[in-house]
Amino acid sequence: MTFTHALEEMMFLPTTKEELKVRGWDALDIIIVTGDTYIDSPFIGASVIGRYLAKAGFKVGIIAQPDIHTDRDISRLGEPKLFWGITAGATDSIVANYTAIGKKRKNCDFTPGGKNNRRPDRATIVYANLIKRYFKKTKPIVLGGIEASLRRIAHYDFLEDKIRRSILFDAKADVLVYGMGERAVLELAKRIRSNEDFKDIEGICYISKEAPDDYIALPSFEDVKRSKDEFVRMFMIFYEHNKVVSKKGLYQKTGDRYLICNPPAKPLTRAELDEIYEMNFTREVHPYYLRNGKVKAQETIKFSITTHRGCIGECSFCSIPIHQGNIVLSRSQKSIIKEVEKIASLKDFHGYITDVGGPTANMYGIECAKMKDFKKCIKKECLYPKICSHLKISHKSQIDLLKKISIIKGVKKAFVASGIRYDLVMEDSEYGEEYLDSLIADHISGQMKIAPEHTQESVMKYMRKCNVKYLLPFCNRFRALNKRYGKKQYLTFYIIAAHPGCSSADMKKCREFFSKKLHSIPEQVQIFTPTPSTLSTLMYFTGIDPRSGEEIFIEKKIKGKEEQKKIMVHKKRQKLRR
């Protein structure tokens, strides 16, 4: 089979001129430029947005990880008729390229061959400049993806240790689509095609010479750069109105212009979410890029299923609420089953679904009794400091889903590899034990991931993590069920060192808790990384708890951060390892 015939059969979105010829196209409507390689998968944002636009009738192409020093890649598909779309990829490029202590990462799971040599720092800005270098007075440039979402207003950048202005100004782009983006970007494409004004579309940001009268003013970029108090005030307004229930737009003066942030886009309906995941993804790396080597991320996502989006946890250090949202949108069981059946029919499928989950696996199907009236909950959190009484915690739909997946022809095992919120399991008096029983019996492959993150209440309050009171009962139940089934399966604990408010003394107490109470020492310990636009990053930069106004300890020295991690993982201290 020739290269052309292979492309025609698999029908990726085009990334070469040859593919345009196969389709009989002379030009594209939209070209998406991404910092990840092109994996045609529902787990890859550029692929999802590209296919969603293509399904609506637009001609869409993808340029992945372009050479930033020449026009060889960026000019490959010509100039789009409507707009360029830019994403740094599945991760903020600074987070992707640097460790928590500022060292350059050597490996990248989203690059062919695995070497971290294709995604530039500040990829969104670099790609925008690359386009403008070779296409003068080109079509609009639209930013999207997690890097754009997290950096859409003035934000702290840990690599430079300073406040940067909105990425829209530095990229000199025309529009920024924040959040998951399907609804906003489709409407944007329609408006640009029809030559209509698009500045009222929900879920976008743009730059203006004037501020809207009915929008909320954020402290200016100059003010937040000068004053930490103003930065705190800006962030708290932003965070409150980032929630999907907000109908308030925001603006921020920067120099003599204004960043305009429209209200968040309406959440997708279940039917719309199903439609997205039922699109005809090949689930493969495009052959043009695969020739440069295998892509490690593909091994994880090819036979995995996304059951839902968003997270109600709102942990202080997590960027999911800023990008995916702070509500859970669950797919229908029918749609998920249809996707599993498609995976089971693939030639190289050997019977194992590697993950059935989402940001937190066991949030699938968990809803709020006030779902239709979110305005009452705009300042209320679902899980911290305690689980809200209006939250309907039931694992029944997840139990039923896993049972249905397990009997699909060709499926030997369906694993839940995403993290589990153990507090939700323990609070589900009706189905929690049955859910845990089913996971241990049939749906974990040697280990279950849970993320207490710490054990000291003085630190966990800044993380907004659940009380440690749930941890011991859960671990005891986990071990008892393993004993019942005669299995040797383990809990993998995720811990954060050097989080705002955490000292070396706190880490010693954390280690002691695991050693004495759980007879185990966590190995998955990571140093806190200040990610743009999270509450933890706000605390890291300001040294202030924004809720109480109190000053808190911040470990900013690299030696101190490394010491906190060593307290948990140093080999000489691991007398009680499994």
XYZ file of C-alpha atoms in Angstrom:
578
model
C 0.000 0.000 0.000
C 1.411 3.400 -0.983
C 1.747 6.299 1.447
C -1.057 8.139 -0.365
C -3.419 5.155 -0.208
C -2.663 4.642 3.475
C -3.561 8.258 4.200
C -6.720 8.026 2.143
C -7.826 4.875 3.975
C -7.119 6.206 7.473
C -8.317 9.753 6.722
C -6.343 11.812 9.153
C -6.798 15.550 9.010
C -4.298 16.642 6.335
C -0.816 17.698 7.345
C 0.907 17.558 3.923
C 0.261 18.928 0.435
C -0.065 15.354 -0.775
C -3.074 14.856 1.451
C -4.708 18.017 0.111
C -4.335 16.613 -3.413
C -5.933 13.324 -2.342
C -8.980 15.307 -1.205
C -8.952 17.583 -4.235
C -8.491 20.686 -2.075
C -6.518 23.709 -3.206
C -6.598 25.455 0.190
C -7.736 24.991 3.779
C -10.187 27.070 5.784
C -8.354 26.592 9.076
C -4.835 25.449 9.951
C -4.103 24.309 13.508
C -0.509 24.566 14.742
C 0.323 22.449 17.807
C 3.249 21.793 20.122
C 2.405 18.069 20.329
C 2.913 15.624 17.529
C -0.264 14.771 15.637
C -2.008 11.850 17.313
C -5.515 11.566 15.913
C -7.102 10.852 19.267
C -9.962 12.114 21.461
C -7.295 12.772 24.110
C -5.508 15.361 21.941
C -7.021 18.848 21.892
C -5.824 19.826 18.410
C -7.345 16.634 16.990
C -10.662 17.142 18.790
C -11.025 20.767 17.697
C -9.852 19.943 14.184
C -12.296 17.097 13.721
C -15.135 19.070 15.322
C -14.644 21.884 12.820
C -14.272 19.389 9.958
C -17.514 17.692 10.978
C -19.206 21.077 10.643
C -17.986 21.331 7.044
C -14.750 23.307 7.394
C -11.556 22.222 5.654
C -9.032 21.799 8.465
C -5.357 20.854 8.493
C -2.777 20.338 11.239
C 0.884 21.315 11.436
C 2.513 19.621 14.424
C 5.735 20.741 16.125
C 6.902 22.966 13.238
C 10.545 23.874 12.750
C 10.685 27.388 14.217
C 13.838 28.406 12.367
C 12.598 28.074 8.785
C 9.354 28.193 6.782
C 9.678 24.507 5.855
C 6.798 23.369 8.066
C 4.711 26.445 8.690
C 4.328 27.093 4.947
C 3.652 23.467 4.064
C -0.127 23.812 3.790
C -0.209 27.358 2.475
C -2.324 30.076 4.104
C -5.804 29.344 5.512
C -8.867 31.144 4.192
C -10.355 31.835 7.632
C -7.854 31.649 10.496
C -4.837 30.034 12.104
C -5.395 28.123 15.346
C -2.486 27.778 17.785
C -2.069 25.517 20.811
C 1.070 24.713 22.802
C -0.292 21.185 23.199
C -1.632 19.094 26.067
C 0.577 20.922 28.589
C 1.731 24.467 29.197
C 5.063 24.620 27.365
C 7.041 25.921 30.347
C 5.661 23.153 32.559
C 6.377 20.654 29.780
C 9.949 21.854 29.292
C 11.116 22.463 32.880
C 11.028 20.630 36.198
C 9.818 22.224 39.423
C 13.388 23.309 40.191
C 13.959 24.830 36.755
C 15.936 22.065 35.056
C 15.302 21.417 31.371
C 13.383 18.185 30.792
C 15.172 15.758 28.496
C 12.174 13.669 27.478
C 8.753 14.407 26.002
C 5.997 11.802 25.710
C 4.299 13.759 22.915
C 7.323 13.943 20.600
C 8.368 11.172 18.166
C 11.483 9.475 19.505
C 10.853 10.856 22.983
C 13.453 13.644 22.999
C 12.285 17.027 24.250
C 13.619 18.957 21.270
C 10.526 19.998 19.306
C 8.387 22.149 21.615
C 9.800 25.662 22.168
C 9.437 27.585 25.412
C 6.307 29.767 25.263
C 5.200 27.785 22.243
C 1.992 29.748 21.724
C 3.885 33.013 21.346
C 6.666 31.468 19.241
C 4.205 29.875 16.782
C 2.263 33.133 16.412
C 5.480 34.962 15.597
C 6.516 32.200 13.199
C 3.298 32.601 11.229
C 3.648 36.378 11.043
C 7.274 36.080 9.938
C 6.353 34.209 6.771
C 2.761 35.368 6.176
C 2.528 39.149 6.211
C -0.882 40.631 7.032
C -2.255 37.121 7.337
C -5.653 35.841 8.434
C -6.638 36.101 12.126
C -4.572 34.150 14.646
C -6.621 32.346 17.294
C -4.998 31.002 20.465
C -6.353 28.022 22.373
C -5.421 25.063 24.555
C -4.330 24.916 28.171
C -1.410 27.342 27.835
C -3.721 30.014 26.453
C -6.389 29.305 29.091
C -3.990 29.558 32.020
C -2.226 32.643 30.689
C -5.213 34.593 29.422
C -4.921 37.301 32.096
C -1.895 38.737 33.924
C -0.197 35.764 35.573
C 2.842 34.651 37.535
C 5.534 32.871 35.527
C 7.787 30.708 37.699
C 10.597 30.389 35.141
C 11.065 34.159 34.994
C 9.808 34.707 38.563
C 7.691 37.663 37.531
C 4.208 38.742 36.481
C 3.593 38.548 32.746
C 0.745 40.216 30.875
C -1.944 38.278 29.021
C -0.500 35.953 26.402
C -2.731 37.675 23.815
C -0.546 40.793 23.978
C 2.755 38.936 23.744
C 1.555 36.725 20.884
C -0.040 39.735 19.156
C -2.911 37.413 18.266
C -6.483 38.365 17.397
C -8.555 36.049 19.598
C -8.051 33.652 22.504
C -10.461 30.776 23.061
C -10.330 29.573 26.659
C -11.576 26.341 28.173
C -12.150 23.185 26.154
C -13.323 25.417 23.345
C -15.544 23.409 20.994
C -18.623 25.599 21.258
C -16.720 28.890 21.063
C -14.367 27.949 18.227
C -17.175 26.602 16.031
C -19.176 29.794 16.435
C -16.032 31.819 15.775
C -15.363 29.923 12.545
C -18.939 30.517 11.373
C -18.767 34.237 12.135
C -15.411 34.726 10.395
C -16.669 32.820 7.339
C -19.737 35.053 7.195
C -17.672 38.183 7.864
C -19.743 38.877 10.994
C -18.616 40.469 14.245
C -17.564 37.827 16.771
C -16.771 39.875 19.856
C -19.864 38.780 21.790
C -19.027 35.044 21.644
C -18.867 33.488 25.101
C -15.585 31.787 26.003
C -13.254 34.113 24.081
C -10.864 36.972 24.878
C -9.717 39.799 22.619
C -7.944 43.167 22.817
C -9.819 46.444 22.554
C -9.125 50.164 22.758
C -12.204 50.569 24.961
C -13.653 48.754 27.978
C -17.261 47.475 27.928
C -19.550 49.345 30.320
C -21.198 46.233 31.778
C -18.032 44.155 32.397
C -16.141 43.861 35.699
C -12.828 45.716 35.894
C -9.803 43.730 37.046
C -6.852 45.618 38.532
C -4.641 46.696 35.646
C -1.558 44.796 34.574
C 0.604 47.649 35.794
C -1.105 47.575 39.219
C -0.806 43.802 39.714
C 2.803 43.906 38.612
C 3.491 46.613 41.195
C 1.386 45.339 44.122
C 0.925 41.808 45.454
C -2.283 42.916 47.159
C -3.667 43.992 43.796
C -2.531 40.703 42.258
C -4.480 38.814 44.937
C -7.547 40.971 44.361
C -7.321 40.445 40.596
C -6.983 36.698 40.900
C -9.912 36.235 43.277
C -12.236 38.159 40.961
C -10.952 36.158 38.005
C -11.284 32.809 39.804
C -14.843 33.513 40.912
C -15.971 34.447 37.428
C -14.093 31.624 35.695
C -16.889 29.296 36.786
C -19.401 28.305 34.134
C -22.223 29.763 36.208
C -20.818 33.274 35.864
C -22.389 35.530 33.289
C -20.042 38.392 33.984
C -17.378 39.476 31.541
C -14.032 40.871 32.731
C -11.565 43.423 31.408
C -8.005 44.339 32.355
C -6.231 47.511 31.305
C -2.763 46.852 29.907
C -0.910 49.928 28.764
C -3.381 51.959 26.717
C -5.461 48.948 25.668
C -7.830 46.495 27.325
C -7.924 42.738 27.542
C -11.579 41.738 27.221
C -12.622 38.351 28.629
C -16.164 37.380 27.729
C -18.162 35.180 30.140
C -17.458 31.430 30.012
C -19.083 29.405 27.245
C -22.136 27.356 28.157
C -21.268 23.760 29.116
C -21.830 21.139 26.444
C -24.913 18.998 26.782
C -24.471 15.259 27.236
C -25.548 14.731 23.624
C -22.943 17.248 22.405
C -20.227 15.614 24.499
C -21.164 12.206 23.112
C -21.013 13.596 19.585
C -17.443 14.776 20.106
C -16.135 11.443 21.382
C -17.965 9.517 18.670
C -16.100 11.308 15.885
C -14.089 9.055 13.598
C -10.650 9.272 15.207
C -8.047 6.886 13.815
C -6.389 6.728 17.301
C -3.011 6.599 15.541
C 0.038 8.821 15.160
C 0.021 10.405 11.713
C 2.504 8.507 9.454
C 4.286 11.765 8.559
C 5.399 12.108 12.181
C 5.606 8.437 13.128
C 8.528 8.004 10.741
C 10.603 9.989 13.263
C 10.021 7.475 16.044
C 7.431 6.066 18.408
C 5.340 8.390 20.581
C 5.167 7.261 24.194
C 1.870 9.011 24.936
C 0.227 6.860 22.296
C 0.866 3.760 24.401
C -1.225 5.220 27.222
C -4.128 6.754 25.324
C -4.762 4.482 22.340
C -6.936 1.994 24.229
C -8.192 4.377 26.917
C -11.656 5.877 27.328
C -12.628 9.351 28.570
C -15.893 9.030 30.510
C -16.219 12.646 31.624
C -14.669 16.090 31.750
C -14.055 18.553 34.566
C -13.505 18.147 38.291
C -15.482 19.263 41.343
C -12.429 18.946 43.600
C -10.931 22.397 42.888
C -7.628 21.542 44.577
C -5.590 24.735 44.917
C -2.667 23.473 42.827
C -4.719 22.040 39.960
C -5.293 23.727 36.602
C -8.278 21.549 35.634
C -10.912 23.963 37.039
C -9.357 26.837 35.060
C -9.353 24.909 31.776
C -11.842 22.022 31.839
C -14.156 23.555 34.419
C -15.333 22.952 37.963
C -18.349 20.839 37.079
C -18.406 17.260 35.835
C -19.823 16.613 32.365
C -20.424 12.894 31.909
C -20.953 11.007 28.673
C -23.826 8.596 28.252
C -23.145 4.912 28.825
C -24.390 4.225 25.302
C -21.728 6.493 23.810
C -18.953 4.991 25.937
C -19.983 1.448 25.038
C -19.970 2.407 21.359
C -16.407 3.699 21.669
C -15.230 0.551 23.487
C -16.751 -1.600 20.750
C -14.854 0.407 18.155
C -11.582 -0.039 20.064
C -12.255 -3.768 20.447
C -12.508 -4.063 16.662
C -9.026 -2.631 16.061
C -6.502 -5.098 14.650
C -3.872 -4.473 17.306
C -6.244 -4.543 20.297
C -5.371 -7.420 22.623
C -8.317 -7.244 24.970
C -7.239 -4.640 27.519
C -8.829 -1.216 27.948
C -6.001 0.629 29.691
C -8.175 3.230 31.409
C -11.837 4.054 31.891
C -11.807 7.459 33.530
C -11.236 11.186 33.472
C -9.472 13.824 35.569
C -10.727 11.819 38.572
C -12.075 8.412 37.602
C -14.863 8.064 40.144
C -16.511 11.420 39.468
C -18.332 9.910 36.504
C -22.069 10.423 36.926
C -21.770 12.396 40.178
C -24.004 15.447 39.992
C -25.179 18.356 42.107
C -28.824 18.633 43.153
C -28.569 22.330 42.245
C -27.216 21.641 38.763
C -29.926 23.772 37.183
C -29.373 26.707 39.508
C -25.611 27.128 39.753
C -25.812 30.817 40.633
C -26.539 29.852 44.213
C -23.192 28.041 44.334
C -20.874 30.458 42.592
C -18.761 30.879 45.752
C -19.365 27.423 47.217
C -17.009 24.468 46.818
C -18.251 20.902 46.467
C -15.644 18.928 48.430
C -13.779 21.345 50.693
C -13.748 21.942 53.635
C -16.388 19.210 53.654
C -18.472 17.416 51.051
C -21.546 19.472 50.188
C -24.883 17.955 51.219
C -26.350 18.791 47.803
C -23.835 16.584 46.003
C -25.366 13.280 44.929
C -22.546 10.840 45.563
C -23.310 7.517 43.949
C -20.984 5.092 42.215
C -23.858 3.041 40.802
C -23.539 4.381 37.250
C -19.795 3.631 37.292
C -20.379 0.089 38.557
C -22.967 -0.507 35.847
C -20.700 0.974 33.164
C -17.735 -1.235 34.074
C -19.982 -4.319 34.047
C -21.269 -3.477 30.564
C -17.776 -2.821 29.221
C -16.490 -6.114 30.639
C -18.933 -8.231 28.619
C -18.189 -6.580 25.258
C -16.827 -9.075 22.775
C -13.052 -8.896 22.632
C -12.601 -7.148 25.996
C -10.669 -9.219 28.536
C -10.184 -6.496 31.130
C -11.166 -2.860 31.532
C -8.835 -1.079 33.938
C -9.378 2.108 35.903
C -5.937 3.720 35.870
C -7.020 7.318 36.545
C -6.800 8.566 40.116
C -9.566 7.829 42.637
C -11.021 10.279 45.168
C -11.118 7.996 48.186
C -13.220 10.467 50.193
C -16.045 10.070 47.666
C -15.810 6.289 47.952
C -16.003 6.419 51.752
C -18.891 8.906 51.716
C -20.981 6.748 49.380
C -22.743 4.615 51.989
C -24.888 2.832 49.416
C -22.488 1.944 46.610
C -18.981 2.948 47.742
C -18.005 -0.463 49.094
C -19.405 -2.277 46.061
C -17.462 0.069 43.781
C -14.186 -0.511 45.606
C -14.880 -4.257 45.656
C -15.416 -4.293 41.873
C -12.221 -2.316 41.222
C -10.075 -4.636 43.315
C -11.654 -7.767 41.907
C -11.566 -6.843 38.226
C -10.485 -3.341 37.285
C -7.025 -2.452 38.571
C -3.768 -3.730 37.193
C -1.593 -4.191 40.251
C -2.014 -0.723 41.706
C -4.577 1.971 42.435
C -3.655 5.647 42.318
C -4.824 7.932 45.102
C -3.600 11.431 45.900
C -3.745 12.465 49.552
C -0.952 14.947 48.612
C -0.104 15.370 52.308
C -1.234 14.312 55.778
C -0.827 17.486 57.843
C -3.986 19.554 58.183
C -1.906 22.743 58.387
C -0.717 22.082 54.806
C -3.834 20.423 53.408
C -5.958 23.463 54.155
C -3.860 25.434 51.668
C -4.159 22.586 49.154
C -7.917 22.355 49.779
C -7.625 18.601 50.113
C -9.953 16.343 52.095
C -9.239 15.565 55.715
C -6.883 12.664 56.358
C -9.653 10.956 58.358
C -10.768 9.205 55.144
C -7.328 7.828 54.319
C -6.828 5.165 56.986
C -10.302 3.565 56.672
C -9.926 3.493 52.886
C -6.482 1.879 53.035
C -7.677 -0.695 55.564
C -10.647 -1.561 53.376
C -8.418 -1.800 50.302
C -6.088 -4.254 52.021
C -8.925 -6.314 53.444
C -10.507 -6.735 50.029
C -7.185 -7.715 48.481
C -6.782 -10.356 51.165
C -10.287 -11.649 50.460
C -9.494 -12.072 46.754
C -6.002 -13.387 47.358
C -4.444 -10.550 45.384
C -1.244 -8.580 45.893
C -2.274 -5.159 44.689
C -0.967 -1.859 45.991
C -1.947 1.715 46.555
C 0.203 4.320 44.841
C 0.188 7.495 46.942
C 0.861 10.858 45.306
C 2.472 13.451 47.573
C 3.475 17.079 46.951
C 6.579 18.479 48.616
C 7.290 22.190 49.109
C 3.690 23.279 48.562
C 2.934 26.753 49.943
C 2.605 26.438 53.715
C 4.714 23.261 53.867
C 8.004 23.107 55.770
C 10.582 20.345 56.196
C 9.044 19.663 59.615
C 5.668 19.078 57.908
C 7.278 16.621 55.489
C 8.853 14.717 58.384
C 5.439 14.408 60.013
C 3.971 13.262 56.714
C 6.609 10.557 56.362
C 6.096 9.479 59.944
C 2.352 9.167 59.348
C 2.866 6.867 56.359
C 5.548 4.866 58.127
C 3.670 4.284 61.372
C 0.033 4.344 60.276
C 0.202 2.801 56.804
C 3.498 0.871 56.987
C 4.407 2.291 53.602
C 6.568 5.059 52.191
C 5.229 6.904 49.100
C 7.529 6.923 46.085
C 5.433 9.222 43.896
C 6.596 12.483 45.450
C 6.805 15.611 43.330
C 7.971 19.103 44.157
C 5.246 21.710 43.776
C 5.298 23.379 40.357
C 3.791 26.901 40.199
C 1.391 26.586 37.263
C -0.126 29.829 35.908
C -3.505 30.906 37.308
C -3.894 28.451 40.179
C -4.541 29.377 43.809
C -1.381 27.610 44.947
C 0.695 29.645 42.512
C -0.930 32.802 43.832
C 0.153 31.800 47.344
C 3.638 30.859 46.135
C 4.202 34.264 44.583
C 2.566 36.438 47.248
C 3.196 34.426 50.419
C -0.423 35.151 51.347
C -3.429 32.890 51.843
C -6.018 34.789 49.769
C -8.926 33.474 51.836
C -7.667 34.558 55.262
C -5.112 37.184 54.307
C -2.539 35.550 56.577
C 1.121 35.241 55.628
C 2.319 31.687 55.036
C 5.696 30.003 54.729
C 6.933 29.536 51.161
C 9.950 27.387 50.338
C 11.548 29.077 47.348
C 15.118 27.845 47.640
C 15.945 24.913 45.359
C 17.948 23.224 48.098
C 15.014 23.484 50.484
C 12.581 22.058 47.916
C 14.867 19.120 47.179
C 15.321 18.475 50.894
C 11.559 18.255 51.414
C 11.322 15.628 48.694
C 14.307 13.688 50.041
C 12.664 13.452 53.444
C 9.980 11.269 51.851
C 11.991 9.240 49.345
C 15.595 8.965 50.572
C 16.595 5.292 50.262
C 18.404 5.086 53.600
C 15.194 5.966 55.396
C 12.995 3.448 53.607
C 12.907 0.695 56.194
C 9.266 -0.073 55.594
C 9.033 -0.213 51.827
C 6.680 -2.807 50.401
